[in-house]
Tab-separated table of C-alpha atoms in Angstrom:
chain	number	residue	atom	x	y	z
A	1182	MET	CA	104.409	96.326	73.934
A	1183	SER	CA	107.228	95.793	76.423
A	1184	LYS	CA	106.470	95.684	80.135
A	1185	GLN	CA	108.295	98.979	80.671
A	1186	SER	CA	106.239	100.657	77.957
A	1187	GLU	CA	103.062	99.247	79.484
A	1188	ILE	CA	104.035	100.626	82.897
A	1189	GLU	CA	104.686	104.070	81.458
A	1190	ALA	CA	101.355	104.030	79.628
A	1191	LEU	CA	99.565	103.356	82.933
A	1192	ARG	CA	101.551	105.691	85.179
A	1193	SER	CA	99.584	108.898	84.560
A	1194	ALA	CA	96.243	107.193	85.323
A	1195	TYR	CA	97.576	105.795	88.603
A	1196	GLN	CA	99.010	109.153	89.611
A	1197	ARG	CA	95.612	110.774	89.007
A	1198	ASP	CA	93.998	108.103	91.199
A	1199	LEU	CA	96.477	108.780	93.988
A	1200	ALA	CA	96.429	112.572	93.784
A	1201	GLU	CA	93.674	112.768	96.435
A	1202	GLY	CA	95.294	110.189	98.728
A	1203	THR	CA	94.072	106.731	99.711
A	1204	ASP	CA	91.512	107.626	102.402
A	1205	ARG	CA	88.780	107.824	99.756
A	1206	PHE	CA	89.215	104.098	99.061
A	1207	PHE	CA	87.739	103.066	102.435
A	1208	GLU	CA	84.307	102.762	103.974
A	1209	PRO	CA	83.685	104.201	107.461
A	1210	ARG	CA	85.191	102.065	110.207
A	1211	ARG	CA	82.840	99.467	111.721
A	1212	THR	CA	82.207	99.381	115.455
A	1213	THR	CA	80.645	95.890	115.448
A	1214	CYS	CA	81.666	92.477	114.138
A	1215	PRO	CA	80.159	91.715	110.703
A	1216	TRP	CA	79.748	88.048	111.707
A	1217	CYS	CA	78.104	88.189	115.178
A	1218	ARG	CA	77.459	91.944	115.666
A	1219	SER	CA	79.483	92.094	118.901
A	1220	ASP	CA	81.090	95.441	119.704
A	1221	ARG	CA	84.052	93.811	121.472
A	1222	LEU	CA	86.702	94.430	118.813
A	1223	THR	CA	90.467	94.524	119.100
A	1224	THR	CA	93.152	95.332	116.525
A	1225	ARG	CA	94.928	92.205	115.356
A	1226	LEU	CA	97.215	93.525	112.601
A	1227	ARG	CA	98.372	96.719	110.927
A	1228	THR	CA	100.212	96.380	107.651
A	1229	THR	CA	100.768	97.675	104.134
A	1230	ASP	CA	100.435	96.129	100.689
A	1231	LEU	CA	103.391	93.722	100.791
A	1232	LEU	CA	102.840	92.183	97.354
A	1233	GLN	CA	102.207	95.024	94.912
A	1234	HIS	CA	103.411	97.789	97.252
A	1235	LYS	CA	100.583	100.108	96.285
A	1236	PRO	CA	100.241	103.038	98.733
A	1237	GLY	CA	97.961	102.695	101.742
A	1238	SER	CA	97.805	101.093	105.164
A	1239	PHE	CA	95.364	98.427	106.322
A	1240	VAL	CA	93.983	97.229	109.649
A	1241	LEU	CA	92.570	93.843	110.613
A	1242	ASP	CA	90.304	93.757	113.661
A	1243	ARG	CA	89.334	90.641	115.600
A	1244	CYS	CA	86.062	90.032	117.404
A	1245	GLN	CA	86.740	88.970	120.997
A	1246	ASP	CA	83.443	87.057	121.143
A	1247	CYS	CA	83.400	84.919	117.961
A	1248	GLY	CA	87.008	85.253	116.742
A	1249	HIS	CA	86.084	86.596	113.309
A	1250	THR	CA	88.891	88.734	111.838
A	1251	PHE	CA	88.108	91.359	109.225
A	1252	GLN	CA	89.529	94.373	107.425
A	1253	ASN	CA	88.425	97.529	109.253
A	1254	PRO	CA	87.930	100.015	107.718
A	1255	ARG	CA	87.070	97.982	104.655
A	1256	LEU	CA	87.821	98.931	101.077
A	1257	ASN	CA	84.876	100.459	99.239
A	1258	GLU	CA	84.046	99.752	95.592
A	1259	SER	CA	86.605	102.264	94.308
A	1260	GLY	CA	89.242	100.846	96.631
A	1261	LEU	CA	88.603	97.275	95.551
A	1262	GLU	CA	88.925	98.334	91.910
A	1263	PHE	CA	92.154	100.220	92.589
A	1264	TYR	CA	93.897	97.481	94.586
A	1265	TYR	CA	92.744	94.601	92.379
A	1266	ARG	CA	93.765	96.409	89.208
A	1267	ASP	CA	96.827	94.781	87.595
A	1268	PHE	CA	96.982	92.074	90.254
A	1269	TYR	CA	95.159	89.145	88.626
A	1270	ASP	CA	94.824	90.764	85.204
A	1271	GLY	CA	96.643	93.462	83.248
A	1272	LEU	CA	100.255	93.721	84.403
A	1273	GLY	CA	99.789	90.823	86.822
A	1274	GLU	CA	98.024	88.394	84.493
A	1275	GLN	CA	101.100	86.554	83.213
A	1276	LYS	CA	102.628	86.247	86.673
A	1277	MET	CA	99.415	85.014	88.289
A	1278	SER	CA	98.722	82.606	85.448
A	1279	GLY	CA	102.163	81.075	85.936
A	1280	THR	CA	101.686	80.878	89.707
A	1281	PHE	CA	98.266	79.225	89.568
A	1282	GLY	CA	98.916	77.172	86.444
A	1283	GLY	CA	101.767	75.195	88.007
A	1284	ARG	CA	99.816	73.713	90.923
A	1285	THR	CA	98.168	70.726	89.278
A	1286	LYS	CA	98.873	68.312	92.145
A	1287	MET	CA	97.251	70.649	94.670
A	1288	TYR	CA	94.170	71.112	92.477
A	1289	GLN	CA	93.779	67.388	92.005
A	1290	GLY	CA	93.990	66.909	95.774
A	1291	ARG	CA	91.117	69.329	96.181
A	1292	ALA	CA	89.048	67.398	93.651
A	1293	ARG	CA	89.809	64.071	95.373
A	1294	SER	CA	88.422	65.414	98.644
A	1295	MET	CA	84.972	65.121	97.085
A	1296	VAL	CA	85.337	61.486	95.970
A	1297	PRO	CA	84.337	59.861	99.307
A	1298	HIS	CA	81.117	61.883	99.307
A	1299	ASP	CA	80.177	61.938	95.618
A	1300	PRO	CA	82.515	59.954	93.338
A	1301	THR	CA	80.570	60.799	90.160
A	1302	PRO	CA	79.229	64.368	90.252
A	1303	LYS	CA	77.705	65.360	86.919
A	1304	ASN	CA	77.858	69.151	87.197
A	1305	TRP	CA	80.373	71.198	89.190
A	1306	LEU	CA	80.508	74.981	89.557
A	1307	ASP	CA	83.813	76.489	90.693
A	1308	VAL	CA	83.156	79.936	92.184
A	1309	GLY	CA	86.097	82.328	92.050
A	1310	THR	CA	87.656	80.147	89.378
A	1311	GLY	CA	90.092	82.766	88.063
A	1312	HIS	CA	91.686	81.344	84.923
A	1313	GLY	CA	90.103	77.935	85.472
A	1314	HIS	CA	93.235	75.959	86.325
A	1315	PHE	CA	91.489	73.989	89.068
A	1316	CYS	CA	88.770	72.854	86.665
A	1317	GLU	CA	91.342	71.738	84.110
A	1318	ALA	CA	93.219	69.653	86.682
A	1319	ALA	CA	90.092	68.301	88.380
A	1320	ARG	CA	88.860	66.872	85.075
A	1321	GLU	CA	91.716	64.343	85.276
A	1322	VAL	CA	90.368	63.121	88.624
A	1323	LEU	CA	86.681	63.222	87.630
A	1324	PRO	CA	86.592	62.717	83.840
A	1325	GLY	CA	82.804	62.331	83.772
A	1326	THR	CA	82.152	65.694	85.410
A	1327	SER	CA	81.282	68.907	83.564
A	1328	PHE	CA	83.053	71.898	85.133
A	1329	ASP	CA	81.696	75.441	84.902
A	1330	GLY	CA	83.435	78.526	86.250
A	1331	LEU	CA	82.262	81.774	87.816
A	1332	ASP	CA	84.312	84.866	88.544
A	1333	PHE	CA	83.931	88.645	88.517
A	1334	THR	CA	87.119	89.137	86.455
A	1335	ASP	CA	87.699	88.486	82.766
A	1336	GLY	CA	89.870	85.491	83.727
A	1337	VAL	CA	86.787	83.266	83.590
A	1338	GLU	CA	86.254	84.238	79.953
A	1339	LEU	CA	89.862	83.280	79.247
A	1340	ALA	CA	89.191	79.951	80.993
A	1341	ALA	CA	86.306	79.292	78.610
A	1342	ARG	CA	88.363	80.216	75.542
A	1343	GLU	CA	91.119	77.862	76.678
A	1344	GLY	CA	88.606	75.046	77.231
A	1345	ARG	CA	89.243	74.812	80.964
A	1346	VAL	CA	85.552	75.348	81.787
A	1347	GLU	CA	82.424	74.374	79.870
A	1348	HIS	CA	80.482	77.518	80.707
A	1349	ALA	CA	81.777	80.832	82.053
A	1350	TYR	CA	79.702	83.089	84.280
A	1351	ARG	CA	81.107	86.550	84.867
A	1352	GLY	CA	79.726	88.594	87.731
A	1353	ALA	CA	78.886	88.448	91.417
A	1354	PHE	CA	77.799	84.986	92.583
A	1355	PRO	CA	74.801	86.187	94.666
A	1356	ASP	CA	73.498	88.117	91.663
A	1357	LEU	CA	73.857	85.131	89.324
A	1358	ALA	CA	72.593	82.460	91.745
A	1359	PRO	CA	68.856	82.811	90.927
A	1360	GLU	CA	69.446	81.673	87.345
A	1361	LEU	CA	71.489	78.693	88.601
A	1362	THR	CA	69.007	77.395	91.184
A	1363	ALA	CA	69.602	73.729	92.144
A	1364	ARG	CA	71.663	73.197	89.001
A	1365	TYR	CA	74.855	71.743	90.472
A	1366	ASP	CA	75.906	68.561	92.237
A	1367	VAL	CA	78.943	70.384	93.640
A	1368	VAL	CA	79.777	74.033	94.189
A	1369	SER	CA	83.361	74.795	95.205
A	1370	MET	CA	84.853	77.943	96.697
A	1371	PHE	CA	88.632	77.674	96.977
A	1372	HIS	CA	90.123	80.731	98.686
A	1373	TYR	CA	87.169	82.792	97.591
A	1374	LEU	CA	85.150	83.681	100.700
A	1375	GLU	CA	87.981	85.735	102.184
A	1376	HIS	CA	87.744	88.059	99.162
A	1377	SER	CA	84.001	88.597	99.504
A	1378	THR	CA	82.491	91.739	100.995
A	1379	ASP	CA	79.646	89.597	102.431
A	1380	PRO	CA	80.565	85.923	103.035
A	1381	ASP	CA	77.129	85.094	104.458
A	1382	ARG	CA	75.456	86.231	101.232
A	1383	GLU	CA	77.851	84.014	99.251
A	1384	LEU	CA	76.951	81.013	101.410
A	1385	ARG	CA	73.244	81.630	100.865
A	1386	ALA	CA	73.893	81.820	97.113
A	1387	ALA	CA	75.673	78.464	97.311
A	1388	HIS	CA	72.708	76.920	99.146
A	1389	GLU	CA	70.465	78.146	96.334
A	1390	THR	CA	72.731	76.771	93.611
A	1391	VAL	CA	73.485	73.304	95.024
A	1392	ARG	CA	70.789	70.686	94.442
A	1393	SER	CA	69.290	68.806	97.395
A	1394	GLY	CA	71.776	66.102	98.358
A	1395	GLY	CA	74.585	67.945	96.556
A	1396	HIS	CA	77.727	69.294	98.193
A	1397	LEU	CA	79.489	72.555	98.928
A	1398	LEU	CA	83.286	72.417	99.095
A	1399	ILE	CA	85.030	75.357	100.788
A	1400	GLU	CA	88.691	76.116	101.452
A	1401	VAL	CA	89.800	79.301	103.232
A	1402	PRO	CA	92.795	80.602	105.212
A	1403	ASP	CA	92.769	79.547	108.855
A	1404	PRO	CA	93.066	82.600	111.140
A	1405	GLU	CA	93.635	80.236	114.065
A	1406	SER	CA	96.872	78.926	112.545
A	1407	ARG	CA	99.828	79.487	114.862
A	1408	TYR	CA	101.721	80.878	111.880
A	1409	ALA	CA	99.206	83.737	111.709
A	1410	ARG	CA	100.458	84.880	115.109
A	1411	LEU	CA	104.120	83.878	114.873
A	1412	LEU	CA	104.772	85.397	111.442
A	1413	GLY	CA	102.641	88.496	111.946
A	1414	ARG	CA	102.401	90.748	108.906
A	1415	TRP	CA	104.686	88.375	106.982
A	1416	TRP	CA	102.075	85.567	107.005
A	1417	LEU	CA	101.111	85.354	103.336
A	1418	PRO	CA	97.392	84.491	103.823
A	1419	TRP	CA	96.741	87.887	105.411
A	1420	LEU	CA	97.164	89.165	101.833
A	1421	GLN	CA	96.218	92.755	102.456
A	1422	PRO	CA	94.318	94.498	101.053
A	1423	GLN	CA	92.539	91.806	98.983
A	1424	HIS	CA	91.468	89.546	101.873
A	1425	LEU	CA	88.533	91.084	103.738
A	1426	HIS	CA	87.334	88.273	106.056
A	1427	PHE	CA	88.978	85.443	108.018
A	1428	ILE	CA	86.465	82.925	109.376
A	1429	PRO	CA	87.338	80.526	112.228
A	1430	VAL	CA	86.272	76.995	111.379
A	1431	ALA	CA	83.725	76.777	114.200
A	1432	ASN	CA	81.980	79.886	112.874
A	1433	LEU	CA	81.748	78.482	109.363
A	1434	ARG	CA	80.475	75.113	110.544
A	1435	ALA	CA	77.738	76.778	112.594
A	1436	ARG	CA	76.649	79.074	109.762
A	1437	LEU	CA	76.475	76.199	107.276
A	1438	THR	CA	74.321	74.217	109.715
A	1439	ASP	CA	71.985	77.198	110.127
A	1440	LEU	CA	71.606	77.424	106.339
A	1441	GLY	CA	70.601	73.787	105.975
A	1442	PHE	CA	73.896	72.027	105.289
A	1443	THR	CA	75.419	69.069	107.132
A	1444	VAL	CA	79.204	69.221	107.441
A	1445	VAL	CA	80.494	65.779	106.420
A	1446	ALA	CA	84.248	66.452	106.401
A	1447	GLU	CA	86.730	68.916	107.881
A	1448	GLN	CA	90.360	68.861	106.747
A	1449	HIS	CA	93.351	70.855	107.936
A	1450	ALA	CA	96.569	69.035	107.024
A	1451	GLU	CA	95.218	68.286	103.526
A	1452	ALA	CA	94.474	71.975	102.897
A	1453	HIS	CA	97.866	73.217	104.112
A	1454	ASP	CA	100.014	74.840	101.425
A	1455	PRO	CA	103.666	74.504	102.542
A	1456	VAL	CA	104.881	77.997	101.631
A	1457	ASP	CA	104.646	79.995	104.881
A	1458	LEU	CA	108.331	80.357	105.736
A	1459	LEU	CA	109.375	80.851	102.107
A	1460	ALA	CA	106.694	83.490	101.587
A	1461	ALA	CA	107.568	85.275	104.837
A	1462	CYS	CA	111.240	85.337	103.881
A	1463	TRP	CA	110.444	86.660	100.400
A	1464	LEU	CA	108.016	89.306	101.654
A	1465	ALA	CA	110.584	90.587	104.154
A	1466	LEU	CA	113.342	90.696	101.531
A	1467	ASP	CA	111.103	92.354	98.950
A	1468	HIS	CA	109.895	94.892	101.521
A	1469	THR	CA	113.458	95.780	102.550
A	1470	ALA	CA	114.811	96.085	99.002
A	1471	PRO	CA	114.245	99.180	96.841
A	1472	ARG	CA	111.045	98.942	94.801
A	1473	GLU	CA	110.986	97.572	91.286
A	1474	ASP	CA	109.160	99.797	88.807
A	1475	ALA	CA	105.371	99.942	88.858
A	1476	PRO	CA	102.899	102.513	87.478
A	1477	TRP	CA	101.763	103.559	90.974
A	1478	LEU	CA	105.288	104.887	91.621
A	1479	PRO	CA	105.724	108.522	90.547
A	1480	LYS	CA	108.860	107.676	88.552
A	1481	PRO	CA	110.966	104.616	87.664
A	1482	PRO	CA	113.766	103.576	90.053
A	1483	GLY	CA	117.249	104.683	89.128
A	1484	ALA	CA	120.267	102.519	88.280
A	1485	LEU	CA	121.558	102.551	91.876
A	1486	GLN	CA	118.187	101.407	93.244
A	1487	LYS	CA	118.031	98.586	90.715
A	1488	THR	CA	121.550	97.463	91.640
A	1489	LEU	CA	120.817	97.536	95.367
A	1490	ARG	CA	117.624	95.551	94.859
A	1491	ALA	CA	119.348	92.866	92.795
A	1492	THR	CA	122.213	92.628	95.306
A	1493	LEU	CA	119.903	92.197	98.290
A	1494	LEU	CA	117.719	89.605	96.583
A	1495	ILE	CA	120.741	87.586	95.482
A	1496	ALA	CA	122.118	87.712	99.031
A	1497	GLY	CA	118.790	86.348	100.252
A	1498	ILE	CA	118.844	83.239	98.043
A	1499	PRO	CA	120.299	80.927	100.767
A	1500	ALA	CA	117.546	82.000	103.182
A	1501	LEU	CA	114.904	81.361	100.533
A	1502	ILE	CA	116.282	77.885	99.857
A	1503	ALA	CA	116.479	77.050	103.568
A	1504	SER	CA	112.921	78.221	104.211
A	1505	THR	CA	111.652	76.173	101.259
A	1506	LEU	CA	113.256	73.024	102.642
A	1507	LEU	CA	111.833	73.678	106.110
A	1508	ASP	CA	108.349	74.276	104.679
A	1509	ARG	CA	108.267	71.115	102.603
A	1510	PHE	CA	110.209	68.557	104.580
A	1511	ALA	CA	110.225	69.614	108.241
A	1512	VAL	CA	106.933	71.424	108.836
A	1513	ARG	CA	104.552	69.940	106.285
A	1514	PRO	CA	104.380	66.404	107.800
A	1515	LEU	CA	103.638	67.929	111.205
A	1516	SER	CA	101.504	70.889	110.134
A	1517	HIS	CA	98.281	69.732	111.779
A	1518	ARG	CA	99.979	68.463	114.953
A	1519	LEU	CA	101.840	71.764	115.301
A	1520	ARG	CA	98.615	73.647	114.486
A	1521	VAL	CA	100.305	75.667	111.757
A	1522	SER	CA	98.103	74.551	108.849
A	1523	ASN	CA	97.466	77.761	106.963
A	1524	ALA	CA	94.051	76.731	105.604
A	1525	TYR	CA	91.149	74.417	106.263
A	1526	ARG	CA	88.700	72.658	103.969
A	1527	ILE	CA	85.058	71.799	104.637
A	1528	VAL	CA	82.725	69.528	102.695
A	1529	ALA	CA	79.040	70.117	103.458
A	1530	ARG	CA	75.977	68.304	102.099
A	1531	ARG	CA	72.829	70.289	101.314
A	1532	ASP	CA	69.955	68.646	103.161
């Protein structure tokens, strides 16, 4: 089936979903911070879906006491299903697989961050593994380690079929944790916690799953990055509406300590992904251009819209090239000094 035929086959279902509007996809708005329970909230960002361009608007609030930033109102179960649909799987599966599959060097860097603390882990569970590309790359760094994957999408089953993970667990990590008690030397969560409806519950599940003396490896977007403020809605890690929570590093360190972990490493420059300016440029161009066809649009774009889109994107190529060069060669070496690192990584030992 061609992509156009697939879009047409899905269009009627999406239009039925949208017939009642998008308000039904949200929980009631919170009046307190989900991290510290303070009622001192302020709006940090209002935006739309800048990647898929599905209908809806989204708000991120920031706690003035602890700095935690979170989606408010938050998507409910129906909303999560609607906005995740055809992003990592379905229509989006091939695109996402290509995006994540071509980042071997980055994945190996993540695996190497564990070497100073445990150079020979026997069992490693990657939570939120997606299609398992990290596990495949990490095996080159740690050939004696058995990598398992866990995810709530069918990507983890694909990872097992492709041999990227030894065992695939599909479902919610907190629900599966009791059957995995103290089984793993390392549990990793790379850009996973921000997707969770309850990050604290995920951390408690990790504490249950890691053996005594084992390690938890976490990487998340850094809401304290200067880029988060300077680029505004065009900062890619905001990734609305999928990202629900943004945890300042001090908050995460404190919570891990409370749970019985000792933080043994904190990295910022090493976790930085040098794509901020390129992504911001692309998001702005894509937002300005007429939409390309998608099943959540009531009808396909016409010939004029397609021509205008192609013309604008071609005109933007020099800006995309320039932003790529700035990201990689000007900003990346200074990312930590300039405080623009877009992520941070923590290694914590379970006591």
